[in-house]
Amino acid sequence: MKRNFAVGLCGAVLTLAAISAPAQTPSTSAGLAFPTKPLRIIVTAVAGSAPDVRARQIGPKLAEALGQTVIIDNRPGANGSIAAQLAARAQPDGHTLMSALINNAINDLLHPESCCRLNRELMPVAQFSLSPLVMVTHPGVAANSLQEYLALARAKPGTLTYASAGPGSITQLLGEWIKLRGGVNILDVPYKSVGAEMPDLLGGQIHTAYLVATVVAAHIQSGKLRGLAHSGAKRMPMFKDMPTISEAGLPGVEASAWSGYVVPAGVPQPVVQRLNRELIRAFNAPDVRDLALMTGTEVIGGKPEDFAAFIRAEIVKWGRIIKEAGIKPQ
């Protein structure tokens, strides 16, 4: 998902950065020497975005643990497809990883290219994060809760609007799911990327948006936006008084932007397990967890099979929503 992430790297324009580590002797597992050369992490988003910042946090820790340089390779575009195609074509030896996002799973539903599907051509290593989306409205909208918002939408069908990042984006899918469950008609206004709607939202030209907490927190605190609910499974520490969408009256409506690391199919299991261990260790580093907490993100971790099961569940869930809402590839 593309958005600026102001943690000191917002001005970055680099699309390739190397992180060095002291040379160490490659470990040998089940007769396999790994790593034997620099590693590359392909990022689906631009430099300075949240996925990029997190990869640049994890890269040095992986480099130190494995004794090899780690290269951050930004390949944005086509909702993550460009990065996925590049990663799937890489040598399956564990030296190339990709930071996959929910967009990649949605692409597998709307554009099921056989080159680079999750759980097929790209295999899970470790899930990293879950970030709920906050439903915000302009203060001019006469609603202080989700139920009041839905009542207003029913009273004036087709007059309220919500911003999305375009067809097949998580923001569109969540917006359409709320419409389905709430029985309302709200107009989808697509933008080129997540966050691009902010000027129109603050100006009142757009009524509603679904954005990650770090993007809207200051605007909610200042009163420039009103937070009605968020799409997580439980209350967020930074918004303790804000209900989940389920709590606010639409049970079961849960959605999060998520990320995790994958490798090309065919990487030997001992290498996958080594990468999993080192990634989990990096995820648990205090600076990584502190930044995640500060931005309303939950660090997950777990085994490769856990991430694989999560991806399968997400594809089933969003496949159902896409079918019910009649969303078509564009």
mmCIF file of C-alpha atoms in Angstrom:
data_model
loop_
_atom_site.group_PDB
_atom_site.id
_atom_site.type_symbol
_atom_site.label_atom_id
_atom_site.label_comp_id
_atom_site.label_asym_id
_atom_site.label_seq_id
_atom_site.Cartn_x
_atom_site.Cartn_y
_atom_site.Cartn_z
ATOM 1 C CA MET A 1 0.000 0.000 0.000
ATOM 2 C CA LYS A 2 1.496 3.309 -0.927
ATOM 3 C CA ARG A 3 1.662 6.079 1.615
ATOM 4 C CA ASN A 4 4.214 8.486 3.040
ATOM 5 C CA PHE A 5 5.597 7.418 6.367
ATOM 6 C CA ALA A 6 7.311 10.217 8.243
ATOM 7 C CA VAL A 7 9.965 8.572 10.323
ATOM 8 C CA GLY A 8 12.999 10.263 8.893
ATOM 9 C CA LEU A 9 12.981 8.569 5.501
ATOM 10 C CA CYS A 10 10.149 10.453 3.851
ATOM 11 C CA GLY A 11 12.602 12.357 1.695
ATOM 12 C CA ALA A 12 14.271 9.235 0.461
ATOM 13 C CA VAL A 13 14.273 8.736 -3.266
ATOM 14 C CA LEU A 14 16.598 5.788 -3.443
ATOM 15 C CA THR A 15 15.213 2.640 -5.033
ATOM 16 C CA LEU A 16 18.204 0.518 -4.154
ATOM 17 C CA ALA A 17 20.117 0.542 -0.895
ATOM 18 C CA ALA A 18 22.686 -1.870 0.463
ATOM 19 C CA ILE A 19 23.036 -2.750 4.124
ATOM 20 C CA SER A 20 26.363 -4.270 5.009
ATOM 21 C CA ALA A 21 27.272 -6.802 7.647
ATOM 22 C CA PRO A 22 30.577 -8.302 8.749
ATOM 23 C CA ALA A 23 31.607 -11.292 6.700
ATOM 24 C CA GLN A 24 30.874 -14.583 8.435
ATOM 25 C CA THR A 25 31.167 -18.189 7.467
ATOM 26 C CA PRO A 26 27.923 -19.429 5.883
ATOM 27 C CA SER A 27 26.024 -21.891 8.050
ATOM 28 C CA THR A 28 25.475 -25.408 6.777
ATOM 29 C CA SER A 29 22.150 -27.139 7.285
ATOM 30 C CA ALA A 30 21.316 -30.554 5.805
ATOM 31 C CA GLY A 31 24.338 -30.209 3.527
ATOM 32 C CA LEU A 32 23.329 -26.719 2.308
ATOM 33 C CA ALA A 33 25.605 -23.720 2.680
ATOM 34 C CA PHE A 34 23.544 -20.568 3.205
ATOM 35 C CA PRO A 35 23.972 -17.709 2.607
ATOM 36 C CA THR A 36 26.808 -17.591 0.110
ATOM 37 C CA LYS A 37 26.198 -14.137 -1.402
ATOM 38 C CA PRO A 38 24.310 -10.886 -0.691
ATOM 39 C CA LEU A 39 20.576 -11.107 -0.073
ATOM 40 C CA ARG A 40 17.912 -8.976 -1.719
ATOM 41 C CA ILE A 41 14.559 -7.877 -0.302
ATOM 42 C CA ILE A 42 12.177 -6.751 -3.044
ATOM 43 C CA VAL A 43 9.718 -4.148 -1.747
ATOM 44 C CA THR A 44 6.420 -3.563 -3.545
ATOM 45 C CA ALA A 45 6.279 0.131 -2.575
ATOM 46 C CA VAL A 46 8.292 3.313 -3.071
ATOM 47 C CA ALA A 47 11.155 4.447 -0.882
ATOM 48 C CA GLY A 48 9.892 6.263 2.202
ATOM 49 C CA SER A 49 6.604 4.331 2.334
ATOM 50 C CA ALA A 50 5.647 2.244 5.362
ATOM 51 C CA PRO A 51 6.618 -1.105 3.747
ATOM 52 C CA ASP A 52 9.962 0.371 2.700
ATOM 53 C CA VAL A 53 10.712 1.821 6.146
ATOM 54 C CA ARG A 54 9.954 -1.497 7.801
ATOM 55 C CA ALA A 55 12.110 -3.429 5.339
ATOM 56 C CA ARG A 56 14.974 -1.028 6.041
ATOM 57 C CA GLN A 57 14.551 -1.691 9.759
ATOM 58 C CA ILE A 58 14.672 -5.434 9.263
ATOM 59 C CA GLY A 59 17.418 -5.488 6.613
ATOM 60 C CA PRO A 60 20.336 -4.583 8.908
ATOM 61 C CA LYS A 61 19.246 -7.145 11.491
ATOM 62 C CA LEU A 62 19.066 -9.852 8.842
ATOM 63 C CA ALA A 63 22.465 -8.798 7.497
ATOM 64 C CA GLU A 64 24.054 -9.017 10.933
ATOM 65 C CA ALA A 65 22.538 -12.419 11.650
ATOM 66 C CA LEU A 66 23.455 -13.939 8.283
ATOM 67 C CA GLY A 67 26.796 -12.221 7.709
ATOM 68 C CA GLN A 68 25.911 -10.942 4.254
ATOM 69 C CA THR A 69 24.940 -7.617 2.721
ATOM 70 C CA VAL A 70 21.169 -7.123 2.370
ATOM 71 C CA ILE A 71 19.934 -5.034 -0.567
ATOM 72 C CA ILE A 72 16.583 -3.259 -0.447
ATOM 73 C CA ASP A 73 15.181 -3.212 -3.983
ATOM 74 C CA ASN A 74 12.103 -0.991 -4.443
ATOM 75 C CA ARG A 75 9.857 -2.177 -7.292
ATOM 76 C CA PRO A 76 6.526 -0.338 -6.958
ATOM 77 C CA GLY A 77 3.688 -0.453 -9.464
ATOM 78 C CA ALA A 78 0.704 -2.481 -10.683
ATOM 79 C CA ASN A 79 -0.594 -3.011 -7.140
ATOM 80 C CA GLY A 80 2.446 -5.146 -6.271
ATOM 81 C CA SER A 81 2.500 -7.238 -9.444
ATOM 82 C CA ILE A 82 5.804 -5.878 -10.766
ATOM 83 C CA ALA A 83 7.631 -6.890 -7.595
ATOM 84 C CA ALA A 84 5.887 -10.279 -7.503
ATOM 85 C CA GLN A 85 6.899 -11.135 -11.054
ATOM 86 C CA LEU A 86 10.518 -10.216 -10.351
ATOM 87 C CA ALA A 87 10.602 -12.218 -7.120
ATOM 88 C CA ALA A 88 9.025 -15.306 -8.679
ATOM 89 C CA ARG A 89 11.682 -15.348 -11.428
ATOM 90 C CA ALA A 90 14.565 -15.182 -8.962
ATOM 91 C CA GLN A 91 16.838 -18.147 -8.300
ATOM 92 C CA PRO A 92 15.126 -20.289 -5.617
ATOM 93 C CA ASP A 93 18.101 -20.390 -3.271
ATOM 94 C CA GLY A 94 16.882 -18.121 -0.472
ATOM 95 C CA HIS A 95 18.952 -15.101 -1.432
ATOM 96 C CA THR A 96 15.890 -13.219 -2.783
ATOM 97 C CA LEU A 97 12.897 -12.378 -0.588
ATOM 98 C CA MET A 98 9.877 -10.175 -1.207
ATOM 99 C CA SER A 99 7.917 -8.110 1.277
ATOM 100 C CA ALA A 100 4.416 -9.158 0.220
ATOM 101 C CA LEU A 101 1.326 -7.084 1.013
ATOM 102 C CA ILE A 102 -2.411 -7.741 1.046
ATOM 103 C CA ASN A 103 -2.451 -6.233 -2.466
ATOM 104 C CA ASN A 104 -0.633 -9.314 -3.728
ATOM 105 C CA ALA A 105 -3.374 -11.599 -2.416
ATOM 106 C CA ILE A 106 -6.082 -9.404 -3.963
ATOM 107 C CA ASN A 107 -4.196 -9.465 -7.277
ATOM 108 C CA ASP A 108 -4.300 -13.249 -7.160
ATOM 109 C CA LEU A 109 -8.105 -12.988 -7.097
ATOM 110 C CA LEU A 110 -8.609 -10.292 -9.707
ATOM 111 C CA HIS A 111 -5.628 -11.020 -11.967
ATOM 112 C CA PRO A 112 -4.685 -14.677 -11.363
ATOM 113 C CA GLU A 113 -1.508 -14.778 -13.422
ATOM 114 C CA SER A 114 0.210 -18.136 -13.132
ATOM 115 C CA CYS A 115 3.620 -16.494 -12.822
ATOM 116 C CA CYS A 116 3.553 -15.197 -9.283
ATOM 117 C CA ARG A 117 0.724 -16.330 -6.998
ATOM 118 C CA LEU A 118 1.097 -16.463 -3.229
ATOM 119 C CA ASN A 119 1.280 -20.010 -1.861
ATOM 120 C CA ARG A 120 2.202 -21.264 -5.341
ATOM 121 C CA GLU A 121 5.016 -19.472 -7.177
ATOM 122 C CA LEU A 122 5.799 -17.383 -4.077
ATOM 123 C CA MET A 123 5.997 -19.290 -0.810
ATOM 124 C CA PRO A 124 5.520 -17.816 2.689
ATOM 125 C CA VAL A 125 8.401 -17.462 5.130
ATOM 126 C CA ALA A 126 6.999 -15.292 7.942
ATOM 127 C CA GLN A 127 4.104 -12.911 8.440
ATOM 128 C CA PHE A 128 5.176 -9.521 9.709
ATOM 129 C CA SER A 129 2.313 -7.130 10.419
ATOM 130 C CA LEU A 130 -1.392 -6.369 10.659
ATOM 131 C CA SER A 131 -2.605 -2.766 10.424
ATOM 132 C CA PRO A 132 -6.342 -2.053 10.871
ATOM 133 C CA LEU A 133 -7.953 0.690 8.814
ATOM 134 C CA VAL A 134 -9.664 3.601 10.562
ATOM 135 C CA MET A 135 -13.010 4.788 9.191
ATOM 136 C CA VAL A 136 -12.861 8.574 9.223
ATOM 137 C CA THR A 137 -15.313 11.220 8.095
ATOM 138 C CA HIS A 138 -15.152 14.942 7.534
ATOM 139 C CA PRO A 139 -16.660 16.791 10.534
ATOM 140 C CA GLY A 140 -19.323 18.171 8.212
ATOM 141 C CA VAL A 141 -20.906 14.719 8.000
ATOM 142 C CA ALA A 142 -23.759 14.653 10.528
ATOM 143 C CA ALA A 143 -22.755 11.388 12.186
ATOM 144 C CA ASN A 144 -20.866 10.693 15.399
ATOM 145 C CA SER A 145 -21.020 6.903 15.178
ATOM 146 C CA LEU A 146 -21.115 4.181 12.558
ATOM 147 C CA GLN A 147 -24.818 3.602 13.178
ATOM 148 C CA GLU A 148 -25.595 7.294 12.699
ATOM 149 C CA TYR A 149 -23.524 7.260 9.524
ATOM 150 C CA LEU A 150 -25.430 4.271 8.136
ATOM 151 C CA ALA A 151 -28.752 5.894 9.062
ATOM 152 C CA LEU A 152 -27.700 9.039 7.187
ATOM 153 C CA ALA A 153 -26.696 6.953 4.174
ATOM 154 C CA ARG A 154 -30.079 5.203 4.174
ATOM 155 C CA ALA A 155 -31.919 8.509 4.435
ATOM 156 C CA LYS A 156 -29.923 10.042 1.562
ATOM 157 C CA PRO A 157 -28.902 7.157 -0.729
ATOM 158 C CA GLY A 158 -26.096 7.891 -3.175
ATOM 159 C CA THR A 159 -25.125 11.223 -1.636
ATOM 160 C CA LEU A 160 -22.351 10.138 0.742
ATOM 161 C CA THR A 161 -18.952 9.295 -0.780
ATOM 162 C CA TYR A 162 -15.942 7.268 0.264
ATOM 163 C CA ALA A 163 -12.406 7.356 -1.102
ATOM 164 C CA SER A 164 -10.625 4.232 -2.300
ATOM 165 C CA ALA A 165 -7.260 3.501 -3.867
ATOM 166 C CA GLY A 166 -9.008 2.156 -6.943
ATOM 167 C CA PRO A 167 -10.501 -1.143 -8.105
ATOM 168 C CA GLY A 168 -9.289 -4.120 -6.109
ATOM 169 C CA SER A 169 -7.660 -2.063 -3.361
ATOM 170 C CA ILE A 170 -8.206 -3.019 0.269
ATOM 171 C CA THR A 171 -9.880 0.354 0.832
ATOM 172 C CA GLN A 172 -12.404 -0.335 -1.924
ATOM 173 C CA LEU A 173 -13.065 -3.852 -0.665
ATOM 174 C CA LEU A 174 -13.683 -2.625 2.878
ATOM 175 C CA GLY A 175 -15.907 0.191 1.641
ATOM 176 C CA GLU A 176 -17.984 -2.197 -0.452
ATOM 177 C CA TRP A 177 -18.222 -4.698 2.420
ATOM 178 C CA ILE A 178 -19.621 -1.999 4.709
ATOM 179 C CA LYS A 179 -22.133 -1.061 2.013
ATOM 180 C CA LEU A 180 -23.224 -4.678 1.664
ATOM 181 C CA ARG A 181 -23.574 -5.327 5.388
ATOM 182 C CA GLY A 182 -25.126 -1.944 6.115
ATOM 183 C CA GLY A 183 -27.562 -2.072 3.211
ATOM 184 C CA VAL A 184 -26.573 1.390 1.999
ATOM 185 C CA ASN A 185 -25.635 3.138 -1.228
ATOM 186 C CA ILE A 186 -22.395 5.126 -0.866
ATOM 187 C CA LEU A 187 -20.445 6.325 -3.886
ATOM 188 C CA ASP A 188 -16.890 5.017 -4.379
ATOM 189 C CA VAL A 189 -14.483 7.737 -5.520
ATOM 190 C CA PRO A 190 -11.212 6.101 -6.645
ATOM 191 C CA TYR A 191 -7.812 7.760 -6.223
ATOM 192 C CA LYS A 192 -4.439 6.709 -7.621
ATOM 193 C CA SER A 193 -3.059 5.567 -4.281
ATOM 194 C CA VAL A 194 -3.808 5.284 -0.601
ATOM 195 C CA GLY A 195 -3.481 8.702 1.035
ATOM 196 C CA ALA A 196 -3.980 10.655 -2.192
ATOM 197 C CA GLU A 197 -7.509 11.497 -1.077
ATOM 198 C CA MET A 198 -6.354 13.385 2.037
ATOM 199 C CA PRO A 199 -6.631 16.963 0.648
ATOM 200 C CA ASP A 200 -10.180 16.333 -0.600
ATOM 201 C CA LEU A 201 -11.130 14.569 2.634
ATOM 202 C CA LEU A 202 -9.859 17.424 4.792
ATOM 203 C CA GLY A 203 -11.593 19.900 2.511
ATOM 204 C CA GLY A 204 -14.926 18.098 2.692
ATOM 205 C CA GLN A 205 -15.128 17.186 -0.997
ATOM 206 C CA ILE A 206 -14.977 13.524 0.061
ATOM 207 C CA HIS A 207 -17.006 12.403 3.065
ATOM 208 C CA THR A 208 -15.338 9.170 4.151
ATOM 209 C CA ALA A 209 -12.053 7.259 3.962
ATOM 210 C CA TYR A 210 -10.455 4.104 5.374
ATOM 211 C CA LEU A 211 -6.833 4.773 6.303
ATOM 212 C CA VAL A 212 -4.148 3.399 8.603
ATOM 213 C CA ALA A 213 -3.927 4.953 12.043
ATOM 214 C CA THR A 214 -0.623 6.756 11.543
ATOM 215 C CA VAL A 215 -2.068 8.753 8.624
ATOM 216 C CA VAL A 216 -5.166 9.989 10.455
ATOM 217 C CA ALA A 217 -4.208 10.118 14.146
ATOM 218 C CA ALA A 218 -3.132 13.777 14.198
ATOM 219 C CA HIS A 219 -6.172 14.868 12.183
ATOM 220 C CA ILE A 220 -8.516 13.048 14.565
ATOM 221 C CA GLN A 221 -6.833 14.617 17.588
ATOM 222 C CA SER A 222 -7.084 18.104 16.048
ATOM 223 C CA GLY A 223 -10.744 17.655 15.126
ATOM 224 C CA LYS A 224 -10.121 17.954 11.392
ATOM 225 C CA LEU A 225 -11.424 14.393 10.946
ATOM 226 C CA ARG A 226 -13.805 12.262 12.979
ATOM 227 C CA GLY A 227 -12.925 8.621 13.671
ATOM 228 C CA LEU A 228 -16.054 6.455 13.782
ATOM 229 C CA ALA A 229 -14.608 2.944 14.048
ATOM 230 C CA HIS A 230 -11.712 0.798 12.881
ATOM 231 C CA SER A 231 -11.559 -2.508 11.062
ATOM 232 C CA GLY A 232 -9.409 -4.479 13.516
ATOM 233 C CA ALA A 233 -10.425 -7.448 15.623
ATOM 234 C CA LYS A 234 -9.795 -5.668 18.934
ATOM 235 C CA ARG A 235 -9.384 -2.161 20.338
ATOM 236 C CA MET A 236 -6.241 -0.275 19.327
ATOM 237 C CA PRO A 237 -3.963 1.098 22.082
ATOM 238 C CA MET A 238 -3.721 4.475 20.345
ATOM 239 C CA PHE A 239 -7.536 4.749 20.007
ATOM 240 C CA LYS A 240 -8.777 3.053 23.184
ATOM 241 C CA ASP A 241 -12.215 4.690 23.016
ATOM 242 C CA MET A 242 -12.806 3.915 19.336
ATOM 243 C CA PRO A 243 -14.919 0.779 18.707
ATOM 244 C CA THR A 244 -14.187 -1.821 16.098
ATOM 245 C CA ILE A 245 -16.585 -1.959 13.161
ATOM 246 C CA SER A 246 -17.904 -5.226 14.597
ATOM 247 C CA GLU A 247 -18.574 -3.579 17.953
ATOM 248 C CA ALA A 248 -20.160 -0.585 16.245
ATOM 249 C CA GLY A 249 -22.871 -2.663 14.627
ATOM 250 C CA LEU A 250 -21.513 -4.680 11.693
ATOM 251 C CA PRO A 251 -20.370 -7.987 13.278
ATOM 252 C CA GLY A 252 -17.660 -9.856 11.407
ATOM 253 C CA VAL A 253 -16.496 -6.930 9.274
ATOM 254 C CA GLU A 254 -12.753 -7.046 9.877
ATOM 255 C CA ALA A 255 -9.973 -5.986 7.529
ATOM 256 C CA SER A 256 -6.307 -5.175 7.923
ATOM 257 C CA ALA A 257 -3.485 -4.151 5.684
ATOM 258 C CA TRP A 258 -0.871 -6.872 6.211
ATOM 259 C CA SER A 259 2.641 -7.740 5.164
ATOM 260 C CA GLY A 260 5.025 -10.660 5.300
ATOM 261 C CA TYR A 261 8.031 -12.198 3.619
ATOM 262 C CA VAL A 262 7.923 -14.721 0.770
ATOM 263 C CA VAL A 263 10.498 -16.465 -1.425
ATOM 264 C CA PRO A 264 10.359 -18.123 -4.852
ATOM 265 C CA ALA A 265 8.926 -21.625 -4.822
ATOM 266 C CA GLY A 266 11.617 -24.275 -4.624
ATOM 267 C CA VAL A 267 13.796 -22.759 -1.915
ATOM 268 C CA PRO A 268 15.041 -25.688 0.225
ATOM 269 C CA GLN A 269 13.142 -26.071 3.492
ATOM 270 C CA PRO A 270 16.247 -25.795 5.700
ATOM 271 C CA VAL A 271 16.901 -22.381 4.134
ATOM 272 C CA VAL A 272 13.263 -21.325 4.588
ATOM 273 C CA GLN A 273 13.450 -22.340 8.251
ATOM 274 C CA ARG A 274 16.689 -20.392 8.746
ATOM 275 C CA LEU A 275 15.163 -17.300 7.174
ATOM 276 C CA ASN A 276 12.073 -17.702 9.321
ATOM 277 C CA ARG A 277 14.121 -17.842 12.525
ATOM 278 C CA GLU A 278 16.164 -14.767 11.657
ATOM 279 C CA LEU A 279 13.158 -12.778 10.481
ATOM 280 C CA ILE A 280 11.246 -13.554 13.676
ATOM 281 C CA ARG A 281 14.256 -12.423 15.681
ATOM 282 C CA ALA A 282 14.304 -9.171 13.698
ATOM 283 C CA PHE A 283 10.543 -8.678 14.150
ATOM 284 C CA ASN A 284 10.980 -8.961 17.917
ATOM 285 C CA ALA A 285 13.711 -6.314 18.118
ATOM 286 C CA PRO A 286 12.597 -3.475 20.430
ATOM 287 C CA ASP A 287 12.930 -0.729 17.796
ATOM 288 C CA VAL A 288 10.820 -2.688 15.316
ATOM 289 C CA ARG A 289 8.091 -3.430 17.856
ATOM 290 C CA ASP A 290 8.141 0.116 19.242
ATOM 291 C CA LEU A 291 7.637 1.656 15.790
ATOM 292 C CA ALA A 292 4.840 -0.806 15.045
ATOM 293 C CA LEU A 293 3.048 0.014 18.303
ATOM 294 C CA MET A 294 3.439 3.745 17.695
ATOM 295 C CA THR A 295 1.740 3.420 14.309
ATOM 296 C CA GLY A 296 -1.110 1.125 15.334
ATOM 297 C CA THR A 297 0.456 -1.982 13.797
ATOM 298 C CA GLU A 298 0.555 -5.453 15.342
ATOM 299 C CA VAL A 299 3.662 -7.608 14.788
ATOM 300 C CA ILE A 300 2.659 -11.218 14.098
ATOM 301 C CA GLY A 301 5.559 -13.621 13.414
ATOM 302 C CA GLY A 302 4.849 -17.344 13.410
ATOM 303 C CA LYS A 303 5.868 -20.264 11.213
ATOM 304 C CA PRO A 304 5.749 -20.394 7.404
ATOM 305 C CA GLU A 305 2.706 -22.664 7.544
ATOM 306 C CA ASP A 306 0.906 -20.142 9.761
ATOM 307 C CA PHE A 307 1.421 -17.425 7.177
ATOM 308 C CA ALA A 308 0.331 -19.788 4.387
ATOM 309 C CA ALA A 309 -2.913 -20.568 6.225
ATOM 310 C CA PHE A 310 -3.534 -16.872 6.845
ATOM 311 C CA ILE A 311 -3.102 -16.099 3.131
ATOM 312 C CA ARG A 312 -5.542 -18.883 2.196
ATOM 313 C CA ALA A 313 -8.114 -17.477 4.612
ATOM 314 C CA GLU A 314 -7.669 -13.954 3.253
ATOM 315 C CA ILE A 315 -8.141 -15.137 -0.328
ATOM 316 C CA VAL A 316 -11.350 -16.956 0.614
ATOM 317 C CA LYS A 317 -12.693 -13.937 2.536
ATOM 318 C CA TRP A 318 -11.926 -11.331 -0.081
ATOM 319 C CA GLY A 319 -12.960 -13.625 -2.916
ATOM 320 C CA ARG A 320 -16.419 -13.762 -1.350
ATOM 321 C CA ILE A 321 -16.596 -9.979 -0.965
ATOM 322 C CA ILE A 322 -15.417 -9.410 -4.548
ATOM 323 C CA LYS A 323 -18.121 -11.760 -5.828
ATOM 324 C CA GLU A 324 -20.903 -10.312 -3.669
ATOM 325 C CA ALA A 325 -19.978 -6.724 -4.541
ATOM 326 C CA GLY A 326 -19.578 -7.487 -8.252
ATOM 327 C CA ILE A 327 -16.053 -6.042 -8.410
ATOM 328 C CA LYS A 328 -14.461 -6.681 -11.788
ATOM 329 C CA PRO A 329 -10.787 -6.539 -12.872
ATOM 330 C CA GLN A 330 -9.828 -3.331 -14.652
#
